[in-house]
Amino acid sequence: MEEFIMPKVAVISADGRIAGHVIKELVARGYDVTGFGRRDENTTGAQTYIKKDLFDLTKADLAEFEIVVSAFGTWRPETFHLYVDVIKHLTSLLGKTDKRLVIVGGAGSLYVDPEHKTQLVDTPDFPAEFYALAKAQTDALTELRKHDDVAWTFISPAVDLQVDGKRTGEYILAGEELTLNDRGESIISYADYALAMADEIQNGDHIQERISVVRK
């Protein structure tokens, strides 16, 4: 009987908090994970770490990986344009290959109507201080949808993404629309979001789809 070999996973922007949770989930499942980041030391939990800027990555750097996770994020307005630039760069490296690209997304692009005409970011009560960030993440999804030669999955968290929230081990898997749990909440912890991402990486059920997750 042929031995099953776990896919190799590259996690880009591996130094971030969400990336750390995702790496922890994947390593616990037996995945061979390589983190790419900008720090000198490996603080990610990945078995292998390579110091390299995202925009310096080449096709050769990603050649050995079956799955590429982008956990890119920035909070500085002068760098919000990078959300789209990251998508353009990674799709240029992974286009017309069988490699999967899994993106840590935002909640602002979720639709609030069944007709999918209005996104959360464009609703009247959306907080003004988060608009530019949410719009940049929304534009990134729009860019990603243009690439039908990439096996991508974009995972939007709930509106309230909690850094220090506990890992419940449960979540509701939803789609393009803003989804609330039975308590009327749109909330999820970093840890449960990472669990959902690890499940999608393992199962691969939503290729060229945007999905979303909320705490059960």
Tab-separated table of N, CA and C in Angstrom, residues 110-119 145 175-177 210:
chain	number	residue	atom	x	y	z
A	110	LEU	N	-18.330	40.879	2.557
A	110	LEU	CA	-19.506	40.007	2.667
A	110	LEU	C	-20.762	40.760	2.235
A	111	TYR	N	-21.639	40.049	1.568
A	111	TYR	CA	-22.893	40.667	1.104
A	111	TYR	C	-23.928	40.665	2.220
A	112	VAL	N	-24.770	41.686	2.213
A	112	VAL	CA	-25.821	41.802	3.230
A	112	VAL	C	-27.207	41.590	2.627
A	113	ASP	N	-27.247	41.208	1.362
A	113	ASP	CA	-28.525	40.954	0.692
A	113	ASP	C	-28.402	39.693	-0.153
A	114	PRO	N	-29.507	38.963	-0.316
A	114	PRO	CA	-29.465	37.708	-1.076
A	114	PRO	C	-29.161	37.914	-2.557
A	115	GLU	N	-29.375	39.137	-3.055
A	115	GLU	CA	-29.090	39.410	-4.469
A	115	GLU	C	-27.608	39.689	-4.711
A	116	HIS	N	-26.835	39.816	-3.646
A	116	HIS	CA	-25.392	40.097	-3.722
A	116	HIS	C	-25.112	41.403	-4.468
A	117	LYS	N	-25.870	42.421	-4.091
A	117	LYS	CA	-25.689	43.756	-4.665
A	117	LYS	C	-24.987	44.709	-3.701
A	118	THR	N	-25.136	44.470	-2.405
A	118	THR	CA	-24.589	45.385	-1.404
A	118	THR	C	-23.649	44.637	-0.468
A	119	GLN	N	-22.428	45.153	-0.365
A	119	GLN	CA	-21.453	44.565	0.540
A	119	GLN	C	-21.446	45.320	1.865
A	145	ARG	N	-10.928	37.299	-8.065
A	145	ARG	CA	-11.968	36.681	-8.882
A	145	ARG	C	-11.636	36.722	-10.381
A	175	GLY	N	-21.083	31.233	3.388
A	175	GLY	CA	-20.636	31.570	2.044
A	175	GLY	C	-20.406	33.048	1.856
A	176	GLU	N	-21.044	33.622	0.834
A	176	GLU	CA	-20.799	34.990	0.422
A	176	GLU	C	-21.523	36.021	1.295
A	177	GLU	N	-22.530	35.579	2.034
A	177	GLU	CA	-23.356	36.527	2.781
A	177	GLU	C	-22.970	36.591	4.260
A	210	ARG	N	-15.294	32.134	-2.403
A	210	ARG	CA	-15.114	32.845	-1.142
A	210	ARG	C	-16.043	32.203	-0.117
